[in-house]
mmCIF file of C-alpha atoms in Angstrom:
data_model
loop_
_atom_site.group_PDB
_atom_site.id
_atom_site.type_symbol
_atom_site.label_atom_id
_atom_site.label_comp_id
_atom_site.label_asym_id
_atom_site.label_seq_id
_atom_site.Cartn_x
_atom_site.Cartn_y
_atom_site.Cartn_z
ATOM 1 C CA MET A 868 0.000 0.000 0.000
ATOM 2 C CA THR A 869 1.108 3.565 -0.620
ATOM 3 C CA SER A 870 0.728 6.520 1.719
ATOM 4 C CA PHE A 871 1.496 10.212 1.742
ATOM 5 C CA GLN A 872 5.217 10.813 1.306
ATOM 6 C CA PHE A 873 5.027 14.530 1.999
ATOM 7 C CA ALA A 874 8.044 14.824 4.330
ATOM 8 C CA SER A 875 10.576 13.179 2.040
ATOM 9 C CA ARG A 876 8.893 14.664 -1.007
ATOM 10 C CA ILE A 877 9.144 18.322 0.004
ATOM 11 C CA SER A 878 12.684 17.843 1.299
ATOM 12 C CA SER A 879 13.894 16.338 -1.967
ATOM 13 C CA LEU A 880 12.025 18.936 -4.045
ATOM 14 C CA ARG A 881 13.622 21.782 -2.105
ATOM 15 C CA LYS A 882 17.109 20.338 -2.392
ATOM 16 C CA GLU A 883 16.716 19.595 -6.114
ATOM 17 C CA ALA A 884 15.673 23.219 -6.662
ATOM 18 C CA GLY A 885 18.666 24.448 -4.638
ATOM 19 C CA ILE A 886 16.640 26.599 -2.259
ATOM 20 C CA THR A 887 16.616 26.933 1.502
ATOM 21 C CA GLN A 888 13.964 26.201 4.085
ATOM 22 C CA GLU A 889 13.898 29.933 4.759
ATOM 23 C CA GLN A 890 12.967 30.671 1.139
ATOM 24 C CA VAL A 891 10.115 28.149 1.232
ATOM 25 C CA ALA A 892 8.936 29.605 4.541
ATOM 26 C CA GLN A 893 8.945 33.177 3.215
ATOM 27 C CA TYR A 894 6.966 32.265 0.082
ATOM 28 C CA VAL A 895 4.309 30.329 1.977
ATOM 29 C CA GLY A 896 4.172 32.657 4.972
ATOM 30 C CA VAL A 897 5.316 30.397 7.811
ATOM 31 C CA SER A 898 8.408 30.084 9.969
ATOM 32 C CA LYS A 899 11.565 28.248 8.967
ATOM 33 C CA ALA A 900 10.948 25.949 11.970
ATOM 34 C CA ALA A 901 7.569 24.961 10.486
ATOM 35 C CA VAL A 902 9.215 23.934 7.208
ATOM 36 C CA SER A 903 11.831 21.966 9.156
ATOM 37 C CA LYS A 904 9.077 20.079 10.975
ATOM 38 C CA TRP A 905 7.372 19.279 7.662
ATOM 39 C CA GLU A 906 10.582 17.797 6.280
ATOM 40 C CA THR A 907 11.179 15.646 9.350
ATOM 41 C CA GLY A 908 7.604 14.416 9.455
ATOM 42 C CA LEU A 909 6.844 16.028 12.841
ATOM 43 C CA SER A 910 3.938 17.991 11.419
ATOM 44 C CA TYR A 911 2.040 18.748 8.224
ATOM 45 C CA PRO A 912 1.153 22.099 6.700
ATOM 46 C CA ASP A 913 -2.333 23.510 7.060
ATOM 47 C CA ILE A 914 -4.505 22.352 4.165
ATOM 48 C CA THR A 915 -4.936 25.937 2.981
ATOM 49 C CA LEU A 916 -1.191 26.138 2.343
ATOM 50 C CA LEU A 917 -1.068 23.177 -0.056
ATOM 51 C CA PRO A 918 -2.055 25.166 -3.186
ATOM 52 C CA LYS A 919 0.722 27.702 -2.457
ATOM 53 C CA LEU A 920 3.310 24.967 -1.932
ATOM 54 C CA ALA A 921 2.226 23.143 -5.074
ATOM 55 C CA THR A 922 2.468 26.372 -7.065
ATOM 56 C CA PHE A 923 5.898 27.126 -5.619
ATOM 57 C CA PHE A 924 7.258 23.776 -6.803
ATOM 58 C CA ASN A 925 5.177 23.821 -10.017
ATOM 59 C CA LEU A 926 3.382 20.566 -9.144
ATOM 60 C CA SER A 927 -0.110 19.266 -8.584
ATOM 61 C CA ILE A 928 -1.190 18.838 -4.972
ATOM 62 C CA ASP A 929 -1.274 15.057 -5.406
ATOM 63 C CA SER A 930 2.299 15.057 -6.671
ATOM 64 C CA LEU A 931 3.394 17.353 -3.858
ATOM 65 C CA LEU A 932 1.974 14.921 -1.315
ATOM 66 C CA GLY A 933 3.553 11.946 -3.027
ATOM 67 C CA TYR A 934 0.076 10.513 -3.594
ATOM 68 C CA GLU A 935 -0.820 8.610 -6.739
ATOM 69 C CA PRO A 936 -4.607 8.116 -7.122
ATOM 70 C CA GLN A 937 -4.101 6.002 -10.246
ATOM 71 C CA MET A 938 -2.236 2.722 -10.552
ATOM 72 C CA THR A 939 -0.380 1.871 -13.749
ATOM 73 C CA GLU A 940 -1.580 -0.994 -15.938
ATOM 74 C CA GLU A 941 1.619 -2.886 -15.221
ATOM 75 C CA ASN A 942 1.172 -2.545 -11.464
ATOM 76 C CA ILE A 943 -2.472 -3.570 -11.736
ATOM 77 C CA ARG A 944 -1.437 -6.770 -13.520
ATOM 78 C CA LYS A 945 1.215 -7.497 -10.915
ATOM 79 C CA LEU A 946 -1.192 -6.823 -8.046
ATOM 80 C CA TYR A 947 -3.859 -9.087 -9.558
ATOM 81 C CA ASN A 948 -1.349 -11.894 -9.848
ATOM 82 C CA GLN A 949 -0.137 -11.432 -6.270
ATOM 83 C CA LEU A 950 -3.655 -11.418 -4.853
ATOM 84 C CA ALA A 951 -4.689 -14.435 -6.926
ATOM 85 C CA GLN A 952 -1.744 -16.382 -5.545
ATOM 86 C CA LYS A 953 -2.650 -15.393 -1.984
ATOM 87 C CA PHE A 954 -6.087 -16.978 -2.348
ATOM 88 C CA SER A 955 -4.364 -20.362 -2.510
ATOM 89 C CA THR A 956 -2.187 -19.791 0.566
ATOM 90 C CA SER A 957 -4.049 -17.438 2.934
ATOM 91 C CA PRO A 958 -7.516 -17.336 4.531
ATOM 92 C CA PHE A 959 -10.052 -15.812 2.175
ATOM 93 C CA SER A 960 -11.100 -13.149 4.671
ATOM 94 C CA GLU A 961 -7.522 -11.892 5.049
ATOM 95 C CA VAL A 962 -7.035 -11.566 1.305
ATOM 96 C CA GLN A 963 -10.393 -9.846 0.933
ATOM 97 C CA GLU A 964 -9.479 -7.341 3.636
ATOM 98 C CA GLU A 965 -6.277 -6.499 1.783
ATOM 99 C CA ILE A 966 -8.200 -6.156 -1.483
ATOM 100 C CA GLU A 967 -10.690 -3.758 0.061
ATOM 101 C CA ASP A 968 -7.825 -1.614 1.370
ATOM 102 C CA TYR A 969 -6.636 -1.233 -2.219
ATOM 103 C CA VAL A 970 -10.168 -0.402 -3.334
ATOM 104 C CA LYS A 971 -10.418 2.373 -0.728
ATOM 105 C CA GLU A 972 -7.061 3.853 -1.690
ATOM 106 C CA TYR A 973 -7.661 3.691 -5.438
ATOM 107 C CA TYR A 974 -11.408 4.217 -5.560
ATOM 108 C CA SER A 975 -11.075 6.448 -8.611
ATOM 109 C CA CYS A 976 -8.777 4.052 -10.486
ATOM 110 C CA PHE A 977 -11.399 2.386 -12.652
ATOM 111 C CA PRO A 978 -9.081 -0.130 -14.381
ATOM 112 C CA LEU A 979 -8.124 -1.440 -10.932
ATOM 113 C CA LEU A 980 -11.738 -1.622 -9.764
ATOM 114 C CA LEU A 981 -12.587 -3.682 -12.840
ATOM 115 C CA GLU A 982 -9.754 -6.127 -12.235
ATOM 116 C CA ILE A 983 -10.793 -6.448 -8.580
ATOM 117 C CA ALA A 984 -14.333 -7.223 -9.771
ATOM 118 C CA VAL A 985 -12.956 -9.918 -12.101
ATOM 119 C CA LEU A 986 -10.795 -11.292 -9.286
ATOM 120 C CA TYR A 987 -13.814 -11.568 -6.992
ATOM 121 C CA LEU A 988 -15.786 -13.191 -9.796
ATOM 122 C CA ASN A 989 -13.098 -15.837 -10.282
ATOM 123 C CA TYR A 990 -12.772 -16.649 -6.579
ATOM 124 C CA HIS A 991 -16.213 -16.003 -5.096
ATOM 125 C CA THR A 992 -16.914 -19.724 -4.653
ATOM 126 C CA GLN A 993 -14.098 -19.890 -2.099
ATOM 127 C CA SER A 994 -15.792 -17.290 0.087
ATOM 128 C CA GLU A 995 -18.007 -18.284 3.014
ATOM 129 C CA GLN A 996 -20.565 -15.830 1.633
ATOM 130 C CA PRO A 997 -20.314 -16.031 -2.171
ATOM 131 C CA GLY A 998 -23.579 -14.174 -2.669
ATOM 132 C CA GLU A 999 -22.279 -11.129 -0.829
ATOM 133 C CA LEU A 1000 -19.101 -11.195 -2.883
ATOM 134 C CA LEU A 1001 -21.104 -11.210 -6.118
ATOM 135 C CA ASN A 1002 -23.023 -8.210 -4.805
ATOM 136 C CA ARG A 1003 -19.677 -6.509 -4.230
ATOM 137 C CA VAL A 1004 -18.841 -7.199 -7.883
ATOM 138 C CA LEU A 1005 -22.061 -5.432 -8.854
ATOM 139 C CA GLU A 1006 -21.167 -2.439 -6.666
ATOM 140 C CA LEU A 1007 -17.718 -2.073 -8.201
ATOM 141 C CA CYS A 1008 -19.088 -2.365 -11.738
ATOM 142 C CA GLU A 1009 -21.831 0.143 -10.996
ATOM 143 C CA ARG A 1010 -19.252 2.670 -9.802
ATOM 144 C CA VAL A 1011 -17.254 2.242 -13.010
ATOM 145 C CA ARG A 1012 -20.339 2.472 -15.209
ATOM 146 C CA SER A 1013 -21.530 5.614 -13.417
ATOM 147 C CA HIS A 1014 -18.256 7.535 -13.270
ATOM 148 C CA ALA A 1015 -15.793 6.328 -15.918
ATOM 149 C CA GLN A 1016 -15.396 8.567 -18.949
ATOM 150 C CA ASP A 1017 -13.674 5.945 -21.102
ATOM 151 C CA TYR A 1018 -16.227 3.795 -22.916
ATOM 152 C CA LYS A 1019 -14.022 0.691 -22.868
ATOM 153 C CA TYR A 1020 -14.171 0.668 -19.072
ATOM 154 C CA VAL A 1021 -17.935 1.118 -19.130
ATOM 155 C CA TYR A 1022 -18.273 -1.726 -21.631
ATOM 156 C CA LYS A 1023 -16.101 -4.082 -19.583
ATOM 157 C CA ALA A 1024 -18.046 -3.159 -16.444
ATOM 158 C CA GLU A 1025 -21.283 -4.128 -18.206
ATOM 159 C CA VAL A 1026 -19.818 -7.494 -19.235
ATOM 160 C CA VAL A 1027 -18.461 -8.291 -15.762
ATOM 161 C CA GLU A 1028 -21.661 -7.140 -14.068
ATOM 162 C CA SER A 1029 -23.755 -9.241 -16.453
ATOM 163 C CA THR A 1030 -21.639 -12.307 -15.723
ATOM 164 C CA ALA A 1031 -22.158 -11.800 -11.983
ATOM 165 C CA LEU A 1032 -25.904 -11.392 -12.512
ATOM 166 C CA LEU A 1033 -26.035 -14.659 -14.449
ATOM 167 C CA MET A 1034 -24.253 -16.404 -11.566
ATOM 168 C CA MET A 1035 -26.913 -14.960 -9.264
ATOM 169 C CA GLY A 1036 -29.716 -16.216 -11.496
ATOM 170 C CA GLU A 1037 -30.788 -12.667 -12.414
ATOM 171 C CA ALA A 1038 -31.361 -13.216 -16.127
ATOM 172 C CA GLU A 1039 -33.920 -10.413 -16.478
ATOM 173 C CA LYS A 1040 -31.462 -7.885 -15.077
ATOM 174 C CA VAL A 1041 -28.873 -9.047 -17.599
ATOM 175 C CA LEU A 1042 -31.246 -8.265 -20.446
ATOM 176 C CA GLU A 1043 -32.104 -4.908 -18.875
ATOM 177 C CA LEU A 1044 -28.399 -4.075 -18.838
ATOM 178 C CA LEU A 1045 -27.340 -5.440 -22.230
ATOM 179 C CA GLY A 1046 -30.618 -5.486 -24.162
ATOM 180 C CA ASP A 1047 -32.643 -8.353 -25.589
ATOM 181 C CA ASP A 1048 -31.138 -8.616 -29.058
ATOM 182 C CA VAL A 1049 -27.725 -8.748 -30.677
ATOM 183 C CA GLU A 1050 -26.809 -5.517 -32.415
ATOM 184 C CA VAL A 1051 -25.428 -5.407 -35.939
ATOM 185 C CA GLN A 1052 -21.630 -5.144 -35.969
ATOM 186 C CA PHE A 1053 -20.553 -2.171 -38.058
ATOM 187 C CA GLY A 1054 -16.993 -3.293 -38.743
ATOM 188 C CA THR A 1055 -15.077 -0.370 -37.261
ATOM 189 C CA ASP A 1056 -11.948 -2.552 -37.311
ATOM 190 C CA ASN A 1057 -11.931 -2.426 -41.082
ATOM 191 C CA ILE A 1058 -12.508 1.328 -41.111
ATOM 192 C CA ILE A 1059 -9.609 1.882 -38.698
ATOM 193 C CA ALA A 1060 -7.353 -0.352 -40.797
ATOM 194 C CA THR A 1061 -8.307 1.553 -43.957
ATOM 195 C CA ALA A 1062 -7.508 4.865 -42.259
ATOM 196 C CA HIS A 1063 -4.061 3.580 -41.257
ATOM 197 C CA THR A 1064 -3.483 2.425 -44.825
ATOM 198 C CA MET A 1065 -4.404 5.851 -46.191
ATOM 199 C CA LEU A 1066 -1.898 7.383 -43.750
ATOM 200 C CA ALA A 1067 0.841 5.074 -45.080
ATOM 201 C CA ARG A 1068 0.884 2.896 -41.971
ATOM 202 C CA PRO A 1069 0.537 -0.568 -43.500
ATOM 203 C CA GLU A 1070 1.986 -2.385 -40.469
ATOM 204 C CA LYS A 1071 -0.556 -0.763 -38.160
ATOM 205 C CA ALA A 1072 -3.319 -1.670 -40.591
ATOM 206 C CA ARG A 1073 -2.101 -5.290 -40.657
ATOM 207 C CA GLU A 1074 -1.996 -5.389 -36.870
ATOM 208 C CA THR A 1075 -5.522 -3.980 -36.628
ATOM 209 C CA LEU A 1076 -6.981 -6.563 -38.992
ATOM 210 C CA GLN A 1077 -5.024 -9.408 -37.391
ATOM 211 C CA ILE A 1078 -6.433 -8.457 -33.983
ATOM 212 C CA SER A 1079 -9.883 -8.378 -35.547
ATOM 213 C CA ILE A 1080 -9.448 -11.854 -37.047
ATOM 214 C CA TYR A 1081 -8.198 -13.218 -33.725
ATOM 215 C CA GLN A 1082 -11.148 -11.807 -31.779
ATOM 216 C CA HIS A 1083 -13.677 -13.034 -34.324
ATOM 217 C CA VAL A 1084 -12.186 -16.540 -34.309
ATOM 218 C CA MET A 1085 -12.258 -16.724 -30.510
ATOM 219 C CA GLY A 1086 -15.752 -15.272 -30.442
ATOM 220 C CA LEU A 1087 -16.930 -17.835 -32.980
ATOM 221 C CA LEU A 1088 -15.565 -20.710 -30.924
ATOM 222 C CA ALA A 1089 -17.033 -19.331 -27.701
ATOM 223 C CA SER A 1090 -20.489 -18.861 -29.246
ATOM 224 C CA ALA A 1091 -20.449 -22.315 -30.822
ATOM 225 C CA THR A 1092 -19.380 -23.859 -27.500
ATOM 226 C CA ASP A 1093 -22.248 -22.168 -25.660
ATOM 227 C CA SER A 1094 -24.682 -23.247 -28.376
ATOM 228 C CA LEU A 1095 -23.933 -26.952 -27.855
ATOM 229 C CA MET A 1096 -26.218 -27.343 -24.843
ATOM 230 C CA LEU A 1097 -29.038 -25.794 -26.854
ATOM 231 C CA GLU A 1098 -28.569 -28.276 -29.701
ATOM 232 C CA VAL A 1099 -28.558 -31.504 -27.686
ATOM 233 C CA ASP A 1100 -31.964 -32.520 -29.049
ATOM 234 C CA ASN A 1101 -30.786 -31.958 -32.614
ATOM 235 C CA SER A 1102 -27.979 -34.497 -32.951
ATOM 236 C CA GLU A 1103 -27.316 -33.699 -36.601
ATOM 237 C CA HIS A 1104 -26.754 -30.015 -35.913
ATOM 238 C CA TYR A 1105 -24.778 -30.866 -32.774
ATOM 239 C CA ASP A 1106 -22.421 -33.141 -34.710
ATOM 240 C CA GLU A 1107 -21.954 -30.525 -37.400
ATOM 241 C CA THR A 1108 -21.066 -27.896 -34.806
ATOM 242 C CA VAL A 1109 -18.487 -30.204 -33.218
ATOM 243 C CA LYS A 1110 -17.062 -31.074 -36.620
ATOM 244 C CA ARG A 1111 -16.705 -27.458 -37.720
ATOM 245 C CA MET A 1112 -15.238 -26.291 -34.417
ATOM 246 C CA GLU A 1113 -12.660 -29.075 -34.452
ATOM 247 C CA ILE A 1114 -11.585 -27.857 -37.890
ATOM 248 C CA LEU A 1115 -11.430 -24.305 -36.546
ATOM 249 C CA ILE A 1116 -9.354 -25.376 -33.531
ATOM 250 C CA ASN A 1117 -6.906 -27.267 -35.725
ATOM 251 C CA HIS A 1118 -6.581 -24.725 -38.526
ATOM 252 C CA PHE A 1119 -6.131 -21.734 -36.241
ATOM 253 C CA ASN A 1120 -3.878 -23.547 -33.767
ATOM 254 C CA ILE A 1121 -6.181 -22.603 -30.891
ATOM 255 C CA GLU A 1122 -4.824 -25.375 -28.686
ATOM 256 C CA LYS A 1123 -1.550 -23.425 -28.598
ATOM 257 C CA ILE A 1124 -2.598 -19.783 -28.670
ATOM 258 C CA ASN A 1125 -5.654 -19.961 -26.365
ATOM 259 C CA VAL A 1126 -5.738 -23.384 -24.765
ATOM 260 C CA ASN A 1127 -8.546 -22.514 -22.345
ATOM 261 C CA CYS A 1128 -11.015 -21.988 -25.200
ATOM 262 C CA ALA A 1129 -10.157 -25.418 -26.586
ATOM 263 C CA LEU A 1130 -10.446 -27.090 -23.171
ATOM 264 C CA VAL A 1131 -13.871 -25.575 -22.559
ATOM 265 C CA PHE A 1132 -15.071 -26.681 -25.982
ATOM 266 C CA TYR A 1133 -13.971 -30.310 -25.546
ATOM 267 C CA ILE A 1134 -15.391 -30.699 -22.046
ATOM 268 C CA LYS A 1135 -18.755 -29.157 -22.971
ATOM 269 C CA ALA A 1136 -18.923 -31.282 -26.113
ATOM 270 C CA ALA A 1137 -18.411 -34.343 -23.887
ATOM 271 C CA TYR A 1138 -21.235 -33.250 -21.582
ATOM 272 C CA GLY A 1139 -23.567 -32.855 -24.543
ATOM 273 C CA TYR A 1140 -22.738 -36.285 -25.938
ATOM 274 C CA MET A 1141 -23.529 -37.832 -22.555
ATOM 275 C CA MET A 1142 -26.880 -36.034 -22.564
ATOM 276 C CA GLN A 1143 -27.469 -37.697 -25.936
ATOM 277 C CA GLN A 1144 -26.418 -41.048 -24.397
ATOM 278 C CA ARG A 1145 -23.416 -41.344 -26.697
ATOM 279 C CA PRO A 1146 -20.620 -42.353 -24.299
ATOM 280 C CA ASP A 1147 -18.101 -43.303 -26.994
ATOM 281 C CA ASP A 1148 -18.325 -39.883 -28.591
ATOM 282 C CA ALA A 1149 -18.120 -38.265 -25.153
ATOM 283 C CA MET A 1150 -15.018 -40.265 -24.394
ATOM 284 C CA GLN A 1151 -13.430 -39.090 -27.629
ATOM 285 C CA MET A 1152 -13.910 -35.475 -26.550
ATOM 286 C CA LEU A 1153 -12.485 -36.271 -23.124
ATOM 287 C CA LYS A 1154 -9.403 -37.771 -24.727
ATOM 288 C CA HIS A 1155 -8.821 -34.485 -26.550
ATOM 289 C CA TYR A 1156 -9.298 -32.745 -23.208
ATOM 290 C CA GLY A 1157 -6.793 -35.051 -21.513
ATOM 291 C CA ARG A 1158 -4.280 -34.670 -24.321
ATOM 292 C CA LEU A 1159 -4.361 -30.904 -23.945
ATOM 293 C CA CYS A 1160 -4.048 -31.111 -20.163
ATOM 294 C CA SER A 1161 -0.967 -33.304 -20.493
ATOM 295 C CA SER A 1162 0.785 -30.588 -22.454
ATOM 296 C CA LEU A 1163 -0.168 -27.666 -20.193
ATOM 297 C CA THR A 1164 2.609 -25.527 -18.776
ATOM 298 C CA PHE A 1165 2.064 -22.995 -16.027
ATOM 299 C CA PRO A 1166 1.579 -20.120 -15.915
ATOM 300 C CA ILE A 1167 -0.776 -20.236 -18.893
ATOM 301 C CA TYR A 1168 -0.290 -17.386 -21.355
ATOM 302 C CA LEU A 1169 -2.325 -16.067 -24.220
ATOM 303 C CA LYS A 1170 -0.014 -15.773 -27.182
ATOM 304 C CA GLY A 1171 0.209 -15.569 -30.928
ATOM 305 C CA ASP A 1172 1.928 -17.880 -33.387
ATOM 306 C CA SER A 1173 3.495 -17.685 -36.830
ATOM 307 C CA TYR A 1174 0.122 -16.604 -38.271
ATOM 308 C CA PHE A 1175 -0.987 -14.320 -35.445
ATOM 309 C CA ASP A 1176 2.411 -12.659 -35.244
ATOM 310 C CA LEU A 1177 1.298 -9.098 -34.491
ATOM 311 C CA LEU A 1178 -0.699 -9.608 -31.301
ATOM 312 C CA GLU A 1179 1.927 -9.278 -28.581
ATOM 313 C CA ASN A 1180 1.725 -5.522 -27.975
ATOM 314 C CA TRP A 1181 -2.060 -5.504 -28.151
ATOM 315 C CA MET A 1182 -2.351 -8.381 -25.690
ATOM 316 C CA LYS A 1183 -0.053 -6.689 -23.208
ATOM 317 C CA LYS A 1184 -1.983 -3.459 -23.479
ATOM 318 C CA GLU A 1185 -5.568 -4.683 -23.602
ATOM 319 C CA LEU A 1186 -5.664 -8.151 -22.084
ATOM 320 C CA ALA A 1187 -4.488 -8.435 -18.490
ATOM 321 C CA ILE A 1188 -4.717 -12.224 -18.771
ATOM 322 C CA ALA A 1189 -2.057 -12.164 -21.470
ATOM 323 C CA GLU A 1190 0.664 -11.939 -18.831
ATOM 324 C CA PHE A 1191 -0.852 -14.138 -16.155
ATOM 325 C CA THR A 1192 -3.686 -16.544 -15.580
ATOM 326 C CA PRO A 1193 -6.911 -15.184 -14.051
ATOM 327 C CA ARG A 1194 -6.572 -17.563 -11.090
ATOM 328 C CA ASP A 1195 -3.754 -19.234 -9.249
ATOM 329 C CA GLU A 1196 -2.229 -22.442 -10.592
ATOM 330 C CA ALA A 1197 -3.555 -24.705 -7.822
ATOM 331 C CA SER A 1198 -7.166 -23.594 -8.351
ATOM 332 C CA ILE A 1199 -6.918 -24.051 -12.116
ATOM 333 C CA LYS A 1200 -5.566 -27.589 -11.751
ATOM 334 C CA LYS A 1201 -8.299 -28.568 -9.301
ATOM 335 C CA ASP A 1202 -10.995 -27.258 -11.633
ATOM 336 C CA ILE A 1203 -9.510 -29.071 -14.627
ATOM 337 C CA LEU A 1204 -9.760 -32.351 -12.748
ATOM 338 C CA ALA A 1205 -13.132 -31.567 -11.169
ATOM 339 C CA GLY A 1206 -14.602 -30.855 -14.610
ATOM 340 C CA VAL A 1207 -14.154 -34.553 -15.354
ATOM 341 C CA MET A 1208 -14.366 -36.294 -11.999
ATOM 342 C CA ASP A 1209 -17.164 -34.318 -10.315
ATOM 343 C CA GLN A 1210 -19.504 -33.767 -13.264
ATOM 344 C CA PRO A 1211 -22.655 -35.917 -12.763
ATOM 345 C CA LEU A 1212 -23.179 -36.206 -16.517
ATOM 346 C CA LEU A 1213 -19.928 -38.172 -16.764
ATOM 347 C CA ALA A 1214 -20.729 -40.554 -13.888
ATOM 348 C CA PRO A 1215 -21.777 -43.411 -16.254
ATOM 349 C CA LEU A 1216 -18.218 -43.413 -17.630
ATOM 350 C CA HIS A 1217 -16.501 -43.959 -14.285
ATOM 351 C CA ASP A 1218 -16.189 -47.740 -14.647
ATOM 352 C CA ARG A 1219 -14.740 -47.640 -18.141
ATOM 353 C CA PRO A 1220 -11.039 -48.539 -18.320
ATOM 354 C CA ASP A 1221 -10.285 -45.659 -20.696
ATOM 355 C CA PHE A 1222 -11.971 -43.187 -18.321
ATOM 356 C CA LYS A 1223 -10.002 -44.510 -15.345
ATOM 357 C CA ALA A 1224 -6.816 -44.229 -17.358
ATOM 358 C CA LEU A 1225 -7.729 -40.649 -18.258
ATOM 359 C CA ILE A 1226 -8.207 -39.723 -14.590
ATOM 360 C CA LEU A 1227 -4.932 -41.316 -13.552
ATOM 361 C CA ASN A 1228 -3.095 -39.482 -16.309
ATOM 362 C CA LEU A 1229 -4.715 -36.154 -15.392
ATOM 363 C CA LYS A 1230 -3.747 -36.547 -11.727
ATOM 364 C CA HIS A 1231 -0.207 -37.397 -12.733
ATOM 365 C CA GLN A 1232 0.157 -34.545 -15.222
ATOM 366 C CA LEU A 1233 -1.383 -32.009 -12.856
ATOM 367 C CA ASN A 1234 0.511 -33.377 -9.867
ATOM 368 C CA LEU A 1235 -2.712 -33.936 -7.921
ATOM 369 C CA SER A 1236 -3.338 -36.842 -5.558
#
């Protein structure tokens, strides 16, 4: 946590400017002894003197006090990672108390508030009162939506808040927030790329369109994955979706560049096949799932490849998850195994030799007993 660093700040500012305590005192209208006490931390100036002091040193009042109301994106990423790790080693209540201290100190730092909301969303099931934690997510998102001037923060707040509402079973409120229907996409990516091309910035145009392709591919896979449960009664359409998404995963190397999307697809496809009473097909999906798990390395990174070779800077800037996983390694491993072992839909497979072998291999690869 940071705090006011006024004493050391004013001392260093004065010395850097090559002026005396007496000169500062004369400008502000106090005694030299008062300035000396400020620099040694024995006292603070009256609040009415702060504008004069800030003007004297040509600084903002925040800078004069050594107070930074905003946290950098890099520090936000580092803090998220640190707090996520603490959830696996410390009592939940202690970590939450530390988080709330950061929220109080940086209540106007909207990027931080959003990441805290995401952090709570990812770990709320570990809380003794998960419902209250989801309500806290709503509060943080509401503050961002009400006060942030940057639309991208407002948009992310709407997405995070909607996710929390779904977890709370508040589907009507989700539709009130996001609307009932999907809006037409107007293709601003292409317009931006064209503008860069006209300004003789072909590399920036290429990067823009490559980012667009990447997001559309991932969005396509995510939408198709979510659609599977709605197509269980239509086996022909279900099979076609699985077939096309497997082609997509292979052709775009998704198992390497965004392994989580591939894992979610395979496990949900297995669930759907079990709902259709097709255990062999379900087992085939689980084998893909197990194969991917056996090749996992931690921490898990989002990354590009030889095709998506212009994503690195964008990922670092826009996607916090690009530099670290959204949850700690231990929690991710437990969920990977639980998705197979604890899912009731897969219970009929438990006595199959290939299923038992899959579980043993998962435990070994994930180093879980």
